[in-house]
């Protein structure tokens, strides 16, 4: 299933998300005053309760979005919707806890939780949809204006979802992993260059496979179009010799040998 655009994980969209949801809730509830919520909160302190609930939503969304920003998540559209639903449930839990402790009403906590979830879900559904749609449209327009971006450009992001390197896929020689870093070796005007960024092989799996690179070792991805020959040393270890000058030979594991050799 198609992964959601990386733009969803950037800082500015997350900041917009954190600000828009509580602000929309605050404005909507104060202007329209849903009768069920209005009777629950009471008229005397209605504005105060709405303000505090908006702050609770804001704080809860900050926690959820910080987790989303820093965790190395790979979400498709279905899982992203599920994440947003969990975010609403998480927010409703704290909103209901506030109402249960403050309001002098003989209602069980889970009844108040159900009411909180209903109103938070209904009022934040619109901004969730608008934010997701706007980012989706932005991503679509970006792809339309740059038709080769998907097929020929490789965009490398670090562990904080920051774009660090953009190269043409046919210039990439190989990618090597070393602890918490990956080394990208590529050609620039026929000269071999390398770039190091904090990331993992797992994080670039999809990027490599969708751009023609293949796994040849636990710590290596290689571009078959740059492989000149596969050779075996005296100890029986297979290495891929690349056509570029001043590049080390890349080890090829038995597990990946057949797949690589079939592409040559």
Short mmCIF file of C-alpha atoms in Angstrom, two decimals:
data_model
loop_
_atom_site.label_atom_id
_atom_site.label_comp_id
_atom_site.label_asym_id
_atom_site.label_seq_id
_atom_site.Cartn_x
_atom_site.Cartn_y
_atom_site.Cartn_z
CA UNK A 1 0.00 0.00 0.00
CA UNK A 2 1.24 3.48 -0.85
CA UNK A 3 3.20 5.24 1.87
CA UNK A 4 2.02 8.67 2.97
CA UNK A 5 4.12 11.61 1.70
CA UNK A 6 7.16 12.44 3.82
CA UNK A 7 5.79 15.97 4.07
CA UNK A 8 3.41 14.60 6.72
CA UNK A 9 6.42 14.06 8.96
CA UNK A 10 8.07 17.46 8.56
CA UNK A 11 8.11 19.97 11.42
CA UNK A 12 6.03 22.77 9.86
CA UNK A 13 3.04 20.53 8.97
CA UNK A 14 3.17 19.05 12.47
CA UNK A 15 3.20 22.53 14.03
CA UNK A 16 0.25 23.53 11.86
CA UNK A 17 -1.57 20.39 12.96
CA UNK A 18 -0.92 21.09 16.65
CA UNK A 19 -2.21 24.66 16.40
CA UNK A 20 -5.17 24.13 14.07
CA UNK A 21 -7.00 21.39 16.00
CA UNK A 22 -7.42 23.10 19.40
CA UNK A 23 -8.07 26.48 17.75
CA UNK A 24 -10.83 24.99 15.57
CA UNK A 25 -12.35 23.20 18.58
CA UNK A 26 -12.31 26.39 20.66
CA UNK A 27 -13.88 28.51 17.90
CA UNK A 28 -16.49 25.96 16.87
CA UNK A 29 -17.73 25.17 20.38
CA UNK A 30 -17.90 28.82 21.45
CA UNK A 31 -19.75 29.90 18.31
CA UNK A 32 -22.20 27.03 17.89
CA UNK A 33 -22.49 25.79 21.49
CA UNK A 34 -23.63 22.19 20.88
CA UNK A 35 -26.60 21.65 23.18
CA UNK A 36 -25.36 18.41 24.73
CA UNK A 37 -22.00 19.89 25.59
CA UNK A 38 -23.52 23.20 26.67
CA UNK A 39 -25.82 21.49 29.15
CA UNK A 40 -22.99 19.31 30.41
CA UNK A 41 -20.62 22.22 31.05
CA UNK A 42 -23.23 24.68 32.23
CA UNK A 43 -23.72 28.27 31.15
CA UNK A 44 -21.91 30.00 34.01
CA UNK A 45 -18.42 28.60 33.39
CA UNK A 46 -18.93 27.44 29.81
CA UNK A 47 -16.23 29.66 28.29
CA UNK A 48 -13.71 28.72 30.98
CA UNK A 49 -14.30 25.00 30.50
CA UNK A 50 -14.02 25.31 26.72
CA UNK A 51 -10.73 27.20 27.07
CA UNK A 52 -9.28 24.58 29.41
CA UNK A 53 -10.48 21.75 27.16
CA UNK A 54 -8.81 23.45 24.19
CA UNK A 55 -5.57 23.63 26.18
CA UNK A 56 -5.89 19.94 27.06
CA UNK A 57 -6.38 19.13 23.37
CA UNK A 58 -3.35 21.25 22.50
CA UNK A 59 -1.13 19.51 25.08
CA UNK A 60 -2.33 16.05 24.06
CA UNK A 61 -1.75 16.73 20.37
CA UNK A 62 1.77 18.01 21.15
CA UNK A 63 2.62 14.74 22.90
CA UNK A 64 1.17 12.63 20.08
CA UNK A 65 2.85 14.65 17.33
CA UNK A 66 6.25 14.65 19.05
CA UNK A 67 6.03 10.85 19.11
CA UNK A 68 5.02 10.84 15.44
CA UNK A 69 7.86 13.20 14.52
CA UNK A 70 10.66 11.35 16.31
CA UNK A 71 9.59 7.72 15.93
CA UNK A 72 10.86 6.12 12.70
CA UNK A 73 7.35 5.36 11.46
CA UNK A 74 6.47 4.16 7.98
CA UNK A 75 2.75 4.71 7.68
CA UNK A 76 0.48 4.16 4.73
CA UNK A 77 -2.77 6.10 4.44
CA UNK A 78 -4.80 3.51 6.36
CA UNK A 79 -2.35 3.40 9.27
CA UNK A 80 -2.17 7.20 9.34
CA UNK A 81 -5.96 7.40 9.75
CA UNK A 82 -5.67 4.83 12.54
CA UNK A 83 -2.95 6.96 14.19
CA UNK A 84 -5.22 10.03 14.05
CA UNK A 85 -8.05 8.03 15.62
CA UNK A 86 -5.76 6.95 18.46
CA UNK A 87 -4.77 10.60 18.83
CA UNK A 88 -8.43 11.58 19.31
CA UNK A 89 -8.96 8.76 21.85
CA UNK A 90 -5.82 9.84 23.72
CA UNK A 91 -7.07 13.44 23.81
CA UNK A 92 -10.57 12.39 24.87
CA UNK A 93 -9.16 10.44 27.80
CA UNK A 94 -7.59 13.55 29.38
CA UNK A 95 -10.50 15.81 28.48
CA UNK A 96 -12.90 13.36 30.15
CA UNK A 97 -10.64 13.13 33.20
CA UNK A 98 -10.80 16.91 33.61
CA UNK A 99 -14.59 16.99 33.26
CA UNK A 100 -15.07 14.07 35.63
CA UNK A 101 -12.94 15.71 38.34
CA UNK A 102 -14.26 19.26 37.94
CA UNK A 103 -17.95 18.89 37.12
CA UNK A 104 -20.27 18.21 39.98
CA UNK A 105 -22.38 15.66 38.14
CA UNK A 106 -23.23 12.09 39.19
CA UNK A 107 -21.95 10.55 35.95
CA UNK A 108 -19.59 7.58 35.62
CA UNK A 109 -16.22 8.36 34.09
CA UNK A 110 -16.79 6.23 30.99
CA UNK A 111 -20.04 8.03 30.24
CA UNK A 112 -18.15 11.34 30.27
CA UNK A 113 -15.41 9.71 28.18
CA UNK A 114 -17.98 8.73 25.55
CA UNK A 115 -19.33 12.30 25.47
CA UNK A 116 -15.81 13.74 25.22
CA UNK A 117 -14.89 11.42 22.39
CA UNK A 118 -18.08 12.26 20.49
CA UNK A 119 -17.59 16.03 20.61
CA UNK A 120 -13.82 15.99 20.07
CA UNK A 121 -14.20 13.58 17.15
CA UNK A 122 -17.00 15.56 15.50
CA UNK A 123 -15.35 18.96 15.95
CA UNK A 124 -11.82 17.95 14.91
CA UNK A 125 -12.83 15.74 11.99
CA UNK A 126 -13.01 18.74 9.66
CA UNK A 127 -9.53 20.16 10.41
CA UNK A 128 -8.05 16.63 10.26
CA UNK A 129 -9.55 16.21 6.79
CA UNK A 130 -8.54 19.68 5.59
CA UNK A 131 -4.92 19.33 6.76
CA UNK A 132 -4.56 15.85 5.28
CA UNK A 133 -6.15 16.88 1.99
CA UNK A 134 -4.04 20.03 1.65
CA UNK A 135 -0.80 18.13 2.20
CA UNK A 136 -1.95 15.41 -0.20
CA UNK A 137 -2.74 18.01 -2.86
CA UNK A 138 0.63 19.67 -2.28
CA UNK A 139 2.39 16.34 -2.71
CA UNK A 140 0.40 15.60 -5.89
CA UNK A 141 1.20 19.01 -7.38
CA UNK A 142 4.87 18.57 -6.56
CA UNK A 143 4.94 15.27 -8.39
CA UNK A 144 3.07 16.73 -11.36
CA UNK A 145 5.45 19.66 -11.67
CA UNK A 146 8.46 17.34 -11.41
CA UNK A 147 7.50 14.14 -13.24
CA UNK A 148 10.91 12.53 -12.90
CA UNK A 149 11.08 12.93 -9.13
CA UNK A 150 9.47 9.56 -8.42
CA UNK A 151 11.38 7.52 -10.93
CA UNK A 152 14.85 9.08 -11.10
CA UNK A 153 15.55 11.13 -8.00
CA UNK A 154 16.38 9.61 -4.66
CA UNK A 155 15.64 11.76 -1.64
CA UNK A 156 17.49 10.81 1.52
CA UNK A 157 16.14 11.92 4.90
CA UNK A 158 17.83 11.62 8.27
CA UNK A 159 16.27 10.10 11.37
CA UNK A 160 14.51 13.41 12.12
CA UNK A 161 12.78 13.42 8.71
CA UNK A 162 14.99 16.26 7.43
CA UNK A 163 15.90 16.15 3.74
CA UNK A 164 19.69 15.83 3.47
CA UNK A 165 20.53 14.60 -0.01
CA UNK A 166 18.88 14.45 -3.45
CA UNK A 167 20.64 12.50 -6.22
CA UNK A 168 19.68 10.88 -9.48
CA UNK A 169 19.13 7.18 -8.94
CA UNK A 170 21.33 6.16 -11.86
CA UNK A 171 24.31 7.95 -10.27
CA UNK A 172 24.13 6.01 -7.00
CA UNK A 173 26.80 3.31 -6.81
CA UNK A 174 26.02 1.71 -3.48
CA UNK A 175 24.82 2.42 0.04
CA UNK A 176 26.63 1.11 3.09
CA UNK A 177 25.42 0.96 6.68
CA UNK A 178 27.64 1.55 9.70
CA UNK A 179 26.04 1.51 13.15
CA UNK A 180 23.44 4.33 13.15
CA UNK A 181 24.61 5.91 9.90
CA UNK A 182 24.43 5.17 6.20
CA UNK A 183 27.00 6.16 3.57
CA UNK A 184 25.68 7.01 0.11
CA UNK A 185 28.27 6.68 -2.66
CA UNK A 186 27.36 8.32 -5.95
CA UNK A 187 28.84 9.86 -9.09
CA UNK A 188 29.01 13.61 -9.60
CA UNK A 189 30.57 14.65 -12.92
CA UNK A 190 32.21 11.20 -13.11
CA UNK A 191 33.78 11.67 -9.68
CA UNK A 192 32.88 9.41 -6.79
CA UNK A 193 31.44 11.26 -3.84
CA UNK A 194 29.96 10.11 -0.57
CA UNK A 195 27.49 11.48 1.91
CA UNK A 196 26.92 10.33 5.48
CA UNK A 197 23.62 10.77 7.28
CA UNK A 198 22.10 9.45 10.46
CA UNK A 199 19.65 6.80 9.33
CA UNK A 200 19.33 3.03 8.93
CA UNK A 201 19.10 0.50 6.13
CA UNK A 202 15.54 -0.26 7.17
CA UNK A 203 14.61 3.39 6.69
CA UNK A 204 15.85 3.40 3.08
CA UNK A 205 14.57 -0.06 2.08
CA UNK A 206 11.59 1.20 0.13
CA UNK A 207 13.54 4.06 -1.44
CA UNK A 208 16.26 1.71 -2.71
CA UNK A 209 13.95 -0.99 -4.02
CA UNK A 210 11.74 1.51 -5.85
CA UNK A 211 14.80 3.00 -7.59
CA UNK A 212 16.47 -0.19 -8.80
CA UNK A 213 18.99 -0.80 -6.04
CA UNK A 214 19.16 -4.31 -4.60
CA UNK A 215 20.33 -5.77 -1.33
CA UNK A 216 23.59 -7.65 -1.72
CA UNK A 217 24.65 -7.87 1.91
CA UNK A 218 23.29 -7.19 5.36
CA UNK A 219 25.02 -3.81 5.29
CA UNK A 220 24.92 -2.96 1.59
CA UNK A 221 22.58 -1.91 -1.19
CA UNK A 222 24.10 -1.84 -4.68
CA UNK A 223 23.14 -0.47 -8.07
CA UNK A 224 23.34 -3.42 -10.53
CA UNK A 225 23.84 -1.07 -13.48
CA UNK A 226 27.28 -0.13 -12.09
CA UNK A 227 28.44 -3.70 -11.37
CA UNK A 228 31.19 -4.75 -13.78
CA UNK A 229 31.74 -8.29 -12.56
CA UNK A 230 31.08 -10.66 -9.69
CA UNK A 231 34.21 -12.47 -8.58
CA UNK A 232 35.06 -15.00 -5.91
CA UNK A 233 38.25 -14.79 -3.87
CA UNK A 234 40.40 -17.69 -2.67
CA UNK A 235 38.25 -18.12 0.42
CA UNK A 236 35.06 -18.37 -1.60
CA UNK A 237 33.75 -14.94 -0.68
CA UNK A 238 31.94 -13.17 -3.55
CA UNK A 239 32.60 -9.51 -4.27
CA UNK A 240 30.97 -7.13 -6.73
CA UNK A 241 33.48 -5.07 -8.67
CA UNK A 242 32.09 -1.72 -9.78
CA UNK A 243 32.86 0.07 -13.04
CA UNK A 244 33.72 3.33 -11.28
CA UNK A 245 37.33 4.06 -10.35
CA UNK A 246 38.57 4.31 -6.77
CA UNK A 247 35.63 2.36 -5.34
CA UNK A 248 36.02 -0.60 -3.05
CA UNK A 249 34.65 -4.00 -4.00
CA UNK A 250 31.33 -4.76 -2.33
CA UNK A 251 30.79 -8.09 -0.53
CA UNK A 252 27.89 -10.20 -1.75
CA UNK A 253 26.22 -12.61 0.66
CA UNK A 254 25.10 -16.05 -0.51
CA UNK A 255 21.57 -15.10 0.46
CA UNK A 256 21.51 -12.27 -2.11
CA UNK A 257 23.87 -13.66 -4.76
CA UNK A 258 21.28 -15.25 -7.06
CA UNK A 259 19.06 -12.17 -7.06
CA UNK A 260 21.94 -9.86 -7.95
CA UNK A 261 23.47 -12.16 -10.57
CA UNK A 262 20.14 -12.45 -12.40
CA UNK A 263 20.06 -8.67 -12.85
CA UNK A 264 23.50 -8.49 -14.49
#
